[in-house]
Short mmCIF file of C-alpha atoms in Angstrom, two decimals:
data_model
loop_
_atom_site.label_atom_id
_atom_site.label_comp_id
_atom_site.label_asym_id
_atom_site.label_seq_id
_atom_site.Cartn_x
_atom_site.Cartn_y
_atom_site.Cartn_z
CA MET A 1 -178.24 -28.50 -4.83
CA ASP A 2 -175.15 -26.73 -5.94
CA SER A 3 -175.29 -22.96 -5.58
CA LEU A 4 -174.65 -22.48 -9.32
CA HIS A 5 -178.34 -23.31 -9.85
CA PHE A 6 -179.38 -20.10 -8.05
CA LYS A 7 -176.73 -17.63 -9.37
CA GLN A 8 -177.31 -15.72 -12.52
CA SER A 9 -174.04 -15.60 -14.59
CA GLY A 10 -172.71 -12.91 -16.85
CA LEU A 11 -173.73 -9.98 -14.61
CA ILE A 12 -171.43 -7.33 -13.14
CA ASN A 13 -173.38 -7.53 -9.95
CA PRO A 14 -174.47 -11.17 -9.50
CA LYS A 15 -178.11 -11.91 -8.64
CA LEU A 16 -179.39 -14.83 -6.61
CA THR A 17 -182.82 -16.21 -7.54
CA SER A 18 -185.28 -17.70 -5.14
CA ILE A 19 -185.84 -20.72 -7.47
CA CYS A 20 -183.32 -22.79 -9.31
CA ASP A 21 -182.46 -22.67 -13.03
CA ILE A 22 -184.72 -25.73 -13.65
CA CYS A 23 -187.74 -23.87 -12.37
CA LEU A 24 -186.76 -20.84 -14.36
CA GLN A 25 -186.53 -22.96 -17.50
CA ARG A 26 -189.93 -24.34 -16.60
CA GLY A 27 -191.21 -20.75 -17.06
CA GLU A 28 -191.74 -19.86 -13.37
CA LYS A 29 -190.96 -16.33 -12.17
CA ALA A 30 -188.53 -15.98 -9.23
CA GLU A 31 -190.45 -12.91 -8.11
CA ASN A 32 -193.36 -15.15 -7.12
CA PHE A 33 -191.49 -17.35 -4.71
CA GLY A 34 -189.74 -16.84 -1.38
CA ASN A 35 -186.51 -18.50 -0.25
CA SER A 36 -185.19 -17.27 3.06
CA THR A 37 -181.85 -19.27 2.71
CA ILE A 38 -180.95 -17.64 -0.64
CA GLU A 39 -182.17 -14.28 0.60
CA THR A 40 -179.88 -14.51 3.56
CA PHE A 41 -176.96 -15.38 1.31
CA ALA A 42 -177.68 -12.37 -0.92
CA LYS A 43 -177.86 -9.95 1.98
CA THR A 44 -174.62 -11.36 3.45
CA LEU A 45 -172.70 -11.16 0.14
CA LEU A 46 -174.28 -7.84 -0.92
CA TYR A 47 -175.84 -9.49 -3.98
CA SER A 48 -179.22 -8.64 -5.46
CA PHE A 49 -182.02 -11.03 -4.54
CA VAL A 50 -184.73 -11.87 -7.07
CA GLY A 51 -187.71 -13.30 -5.19
CA LYS A 52 -190.53 -12.66 -2.82
CA LYS A 53 -189.17 -11.25 0.43
CA THR A 54 -190.37 -13.10 3.42
CA ASN A 55 -189.63 -13.58 7.08
CA GLU A 56 -190.76 -17.16 6.99
CA GLU A 57 -189.81 -20.09 4.81
CA GLN A 58 -192.65 -20.82 2.42
CA GLU A 59 -192.16 -24.30 1.21
CA SER A 60 -193.90 -25.05 -2.04
CA PHE A 61 -192.49 -27.97 -4.03
CA PHE A 62 -193.29 -29.10 -7.58
CA VAL A 63 -192.06 -32.60 -6.59
CA LYS A 64 -194.29 -33.40 -3.61
CA THR A 65 -192.55 -36.28 -1.77
CA LYS A 66 -189.19 -35.83 0.01
CA GLN A 67 -187.95 -39.17 -1.36
CA ASP A 68 -188.57 -38.12 -4.94
CA ARG A 69 -186.89 -34.80 -4.33
CA LYS A 70 -183.85 -36.62 -3.05
CA SER A 71 -183.81 -38.78 -6.18
CA TYR A 72 -183.80 -35.75 -8.49
CA GLU A 73 -181.16 -33.97 -6.38
CA ALA A 74 -178.85 -37.00 -6.42
CA PHE A 75 -179.29 -37.31 -10.20
CA LEU A 76 -178.56 -33.60 -10.59
CA GLN A 77 -175.42 -33.93 -8.46
CA ASP A 78 -174.22 -36.79 -10.66
CA TYR A 79 -174.49 -34.51 -13.72
CA ASP A 80 -172.88 -31.50 -12.03
CA GLY A 81 -169.81 -33.55 -11.21
CA ASN A 82 -169.44 -35.44 -14.52
CA GLU A 83 -167.38 -33.70 -17.21
CA ILE A 84 -168.12 -36.36 -19.85
CA ALA A 85 -171.91 -35.90 -19.37
CA GLU A 86 -171.70 -32.14 -19.35
CA GLN A 87 -169.77 -32.15 -22.66
CA GLN A 88 -172.26 -34.40 -24.50
CA VAL A 89 -175.54 -33.19 -22.97
CA SER A 90 -176.15 -29.46 -22.52
CA ARG A 91 -177.46 -28.22 -19.16
CA LYS A 92 -180.58 -26.94 -20.89
CA LYS A 93 -181.28 -30.36 -22.39
CA PHE A 94 -180.52 -32.10 -19.08
CA ASN A 95 -182.88 -29.71 -17.22
CA GLN A 96 -185.62 -30.27 -19.69
CA ALA A 97 -185.37 -34.05 -19.20
CA ILE A 98 -185.85 -33.47 -15.41
CA ILE A 99 -188.80 -31.22 -16.09
CA ASP A 100 -190.41 -33.77 -18.43
CA SER A 101 -189.95 -36.44 -15.76
CA GLU A 102 -191.36 -34.22 -13.03
CA THR A 103 -194.44 -33.39 -15.13
CA GLY A 104 -194.99 -37.03 -16.26
CA LYS A 105 -194.18 -36.37 -19.92
CA ILE A 106 -191.36 -38.96 -19.40
CA ASP A 107 -192.60 -41.87 -17.36
CA TYR A 108 -189.40 -42.43 -15.37
CA LEU A 109 -188.03 -41.14 -12.03
CA PRO A 110 -184.21 -41.27 -11.50
CA ASP A 111 -183.42 -44.19 -9.31
CA GLN A 112 -180.69 -43.75 -6.66
CA GLY A 113 -180.13 -47.54 -6.78
CA ARG A 114 -179.14 -47.39 -10.44
CA ASP A 115 -175.98 -46.02 -11.95
CA PHE A 116 -175.87 -42.61 -13.62
CA GLN A 117 -175.75 -43.95 -17.22
CA TYR A 118 -178.85 -46.07 -16.65
CA ASN A 119 -180.85 -43.06 -15.37
CA LEU A 120 -179.62 -40.92 -18.28
CA GLU A 121 -180.74 -43.45 -20.85
CA HIS A 122 -184.13 -43.87 -19.28
CA LEU A 123 -184.68 -40.14 -19.50
CA GLY A 124 -183.75 -40.14 -23.15
CA LEU A 125 -180.25 -38.74 -22.73
CA LYS A 126 -177.36 -40.60 -24.39
CA VAL A 127 -173.80 -40.21 -23.15
CA ASP A 128 -170.82 -42.20 -24.42
CA PHE A 129 -168.67 -43.00 -21.45
CA GLN A 130 -166.40 -45.26 -23.53
CA LEU A 131 -164.35 -42.71 -25.45
CA ASN A 132 -161.02 -44.52 -25.55
CA GLU A 133 -160.72 -45.99 -29.05
CA VAL A 134 -156.93 -46.72 -29.23
CA ASP A 135 -156.43 -50.12 -30.81
CA PHE A 136 -153.94 -52.87 -29.71
CA ILE A 137 -151.35 -52.04 -32.46
CA ASP A 138 -151.20 -48.32 -31.54
CA ARG A 139 -150.87 -49.22 -27.89
CA GLU A 140 -147.89 -51.45 -28.64
CA ARG A 141 -146.36 -48.73 -30.74
CA ILE A 142 -146.55 -46.32 -27.78
CA ARG A 143 -145.07 -48.86 -25.38
CA ALA A 144 -142.16 -49.55 -27.75
CA LYS A 145 -141.60 -45.80 -28.44
CA TYR A 146 -141.09 -45.09 -24.68
CA HIS A 147 -139.33 -48.37 -23.97
CA TYR A 148 -141.96 -49.48 -21.43
CA ARG A 149 -141.05 -46.58 -19.10
CA CYS A 150 -143.56 -44.30 -17.46
CA GLN A 151 -143.00 -40.81 -18.82
CA TYR A 152 -144.12 -39.26 -15.56
CA CYS A 153 -142.21 -41.08 -12.81
CA GLY A 154 -139.73 -43.23 -14.71
CA ARG A 155 -140.91 -46.60 -13.35
CA ARG A 156 -141.82 -49.51 -15.56
CA GLY A 157 -145.09 -48.88 -17.36
CA HIS A 158 -147.64 -50.49 -19.71
CA SER A 159 -150.58 -48.05 -19.54
CA VAL A 160 -151.18 -45.97 -22.63
CA ASP A 161 -152.39 -42.58 -21.26
CA HIS A 162 -154.10 -39.69 -23.01
CA LYS A 163 -152.26 -36.46 -22.27
CA ASP A 164 -155.41 -34.48 -22.49
CA PRO A 165 -157.96 -36.80 -20.96
CA VAL A 166 -160.15 -38.44 -23.57
CA SER A 167 -163.22 -37.38 -21.51
CA LEU A 168 -162.23 -33.80 -22.20
CA SER A 169 -160.68 -33.83 -25.63
CA HIS A 170 -162.04 -36.99 -27.37
CA ASN A 171 -158.56 -37.05 -28.97
CA ASN A 172 -157.18 -40.50 -29.66
CA ASP A 173 -154.43 -39.25 -31.99
CA MET A 174 -150.94 -40.57 -31.53
CA ASP A 175 -149.52 -37.17 -30.48
CA ASN A 176 -151.98 -37.14 -27.56
CA LEU A 177 -150.81 -40.54 -26.31
CA ILE A 178 -148.04 -41.19 -23.80
CA LEU A 179 -146.91 -44.14 -21.68
CA SER A 180 -147.39 -44.26 -17.96
CA CYS A 181 -147.37 -46.81 -15.20
CA SER A 182 -150.80 -47.93 -13.86
CA GLU A 183 -150.32 -45.84 -10.74
CA CYS A 184 -149.70 -42.59 -12.54
CA ASN A 185 -152.57 -43.38 -14.95
CA ARG A 186 -154.94 -43.87 -12.01
CA ILE A 187 -153.79 -40.75 -10.15
CA LYS A 188 -153.97 -38.54 -13.28
CA SER A 189 -157.44 -39.76 -14.25
CA ASN A 190 -159.25 -36.75 -15.74
CA MET A 191 -156.66 -34.20 -14.51
CA PRO A 192 -155.53 -31.85 -17.33
CA PHE A 193 -152.06 -32.81 -18.66
CA LYS A 194 -150.55 -29.35 -17.99
CA LEU A 195 -151.63 -29.41 -14.36
CA PHE A 196 -150.49 -33.04 -13.76
CA LYS A 197 -147.07 -32.20 -15.48
CA LYS A 198 -146.72 -29.08 -13.35
CA LEU A 199 -147.37 -30.99 -10.12
CA ASN A 200 -145.09 -33.79 -11.24
CA ASP A 201 -142.25 -31.42 -12.08
CA GLN A 202 -142.36 -30.19 -8.44
CA ILE A 203 -141.26 -33.61 -7.09
CA PRO A 204 -138.37 -34.96 -9.22
CA GLU A 205 -136.48 -36.31 -6.20
CA ILE A 206 -139.53 -38.35 -5.09
CA ASN A 207 -139.85 -39.75 -8.59
CA GLN A 208 -136.12 -40.73 -8.63
CA LYS A 209 -136.55 -42.49 -5.25
CA LEU A 210 -139.53 -44.40 -6.55
CA VAL A 211 -137.45 -45.75 -9.44
CA LYS A 212 -134.69 -46.84 -7.06
CA TYR A 213 -137.25 -48.50 -4.75
CA GLU A 214 -138.77 -50.32 -7.70
CA ASN A 215 -135.35 -51.51 -8.97
CA ALA A 216 -134.24 -52.60 -5.52
CA LEU A 217 -137.39 -54.48 -4.80
CA GLY A 218 -137.29 -56.13 -8.18
CA THR A 219 -133.72 -57.38 -7.55
CA LEU A 220 -134.50 -58.61 -4.01
CA GLN A 221 -137.66 -60.33 -5.08
CA GLU A 222 -135.87 -62.16 -7.91
CA GLU A 223 -133.20 -63.26 -5.42
CA PHE A 224 -135.84 -64.48 -2.99
CA GLU A 225 -137.63 -66.47 -5.71
CA HIS A 226 -134.30 -67.97 -6.71
CA ARG A 227 -133.54 -69.03 -3.14
CA ARG A 228 -137.11 -70.34 -2.66
CA ARG A 229 -136.76 -72.55 -5.73
CA LYS A 230 -133.34 -73.74 -4.57
CA LEU A 231 -134.75 -74.65 -1.20
CA ALA A 232 -137.64 -76.58 -2.80
CA GLY A 233 -135.09 -78.44 -4.93
CA GLN A 234 -132.91 -79.40 -1.92
CA VAL A 235 -135.96 -80.59 0.00
CA HIS A 236 -136.86 -82.81 -2.99
CA LEU A 237 -133.27 -84.18 -3.34
CA LYS A 238 -132.84 -84.89 0.37
CA GLY A 239 -136.27 -86.29 0.78
CA VAL A 240 -136.55 -84.72 4.24
CA ILE A 241 -138.05 -81.51 5.62
CA ASN A 242 -136.03 -80.97 8.76
CA ASP A 243 -132.30 -80.73 8.12
CA PRO A 244 -129.65 -78.35 9.48
CA GLU A 245 -128.68 -77.20 6.01
CA LEU A 246 -132.29 -76.70 5.00
CA ASN A 247 -133.13 -74.85 8.21
CA ALA A 248 -130.16 -72.48 7.62
CA MET A 249 -131.45 -71.78 4.15
CA ARG A 250 -134.94 -71.06 5.51
CA LYS A 251 -133.39 -68.69 8.12
CA GLN A 252 -131.58 -66.75 5.36
CA ASN A 253 -134.80 -66.62 3.27
CA LYS A 254 -136.68 -65.26 6.21
CA LYS A 255 -134.17 -62.45 6.66
CA LEU A 256 -134.39 -61.60 3.04
CA GLN A 257 -138.22 -61.59 3.15
CA ASP A 258 -138.11 -59.27 6.22
CA ALA A 259 -135.87 -56.89 4.23
CA ILE A 260 -138.24 -56.97 1.35
CA ASP A 261 -141.25 -56.24 3.55
CA SER A 262 -139.49 -53.35 5.22
CA LEU A 263 -138.41 -51.84 1.86
CA GLN A 264 -141.95 -52.36 0.48
CA SER A 265 -143.44 -50.52 3.51
CA ASP A 266 -141.17 -47.53 2.91
CA TYR A 267 -141.95 -47.62 -0.81
CA ASP A 268 -145.74 -47.66 -0.21
CA ALA A 269 -145.43 -44.70 2.24
CA LEU A 270 -143.60 -42.64 -0.41
CA ARG A 271 -146.14 -43.54 -3.04
CA LYS A 272 -148.89 -42.35 -0.69
CA ILE A 273 -147.13 -39.05 -0.15
CA ARG A 274 -146.84 -38.54 -3.86
CA GLU A 275 -150.50 -39.41 -4.49
CA ASN A 276 -151.59 -36.96 -1.81
CA HIS A 277 -149.48 -34.32 -3.48
CA PHE A 278 -151.39 -34.73 -6.75
CA ASN A 279 -154.77 -35.04 -5.06
CA THR A 280 -154.27 -31.88 -3.08
CA GLY A 281 -153.13 -29.92 -6.18
CA TRP A 282 -156.11 -31.15 -8.16
CA LYS A 283 -158.54 -30.24 -5.37
CA ILE A 284 -157.11 -26.74 -5.10
CA ALA A 285 -157.38 -26.26 -8.89
CA GLN A 286 -160.99 -27.45 -8.90
CA GLU A 287 -161.85 -25.21 -5.92
CA ASN A 288 -160.46 -22.20 -7.70
CA LYS A 289 -162.70 -22.92 -10.61
CA GLN A 290 -165.77 -23.65 -8.46
CA SER A 291 -168.74 -21.65 -9.47
CA ASP A 292 -170.30 -21.25 -6.04
CA ILE A 293 -172.29 -18.34 -4.59
CA ILE A 294 -169.27 -16.67 -3.08
#
């Protein structure tokens, strides 16, 4: 379980409790339980420890079987890492659903073989994961407004993107919409717009190179398709497969294909470097916001 479940917030001197927030919400008293792991953390970090002091680990679980405990922990981790769920279902309500499941008030145990939404629904929790309500006409307006060009990298784009992720803002207004390529849309995902723009502004040269690669590859691929069709037409007219002129055309096409493959490889390598730049920046931002024990 994430350490946030054992750390009391809003205190000048943080306190760590021997039991998690779910057990506290159940009405249990931390003073009645020992937890040598949390106690050790508290001593190391000079935090207060609320719990029974003990030299031995005293294991006493409300959920008796290890497999069931794993199921609840996996379900809890799904919630902790899902911003859409956290916005629509309060932690208190989520914890209560777990308590009701553990006590049998709700006759359902989260199933690790099912997806998160299925488990939520069977515990009486409703989350709308489909928040994108932009219709076809508005999408076409955005594409025309930005001339089918990604507003992040400059390459050709068709993906209508929410500046502030719809999972965070629920904002489908036109001023929150922008055009991106599918790659930028995928990389940005739920990243805040200001952070994505900040990271993107750090690599203008890379974005310019990506546009040049895309244009060059597009031109070469068009030329290759033109030559391929011409070769097929000559084969049809001559009625033969092996012919000096045809073989010379095939040789030229092979050289062109090799050039395309080499350029595509360099292009993909640069795209990967760019993606890693965003992923690293996003991970650092998330780590800085992490509410862990330390």
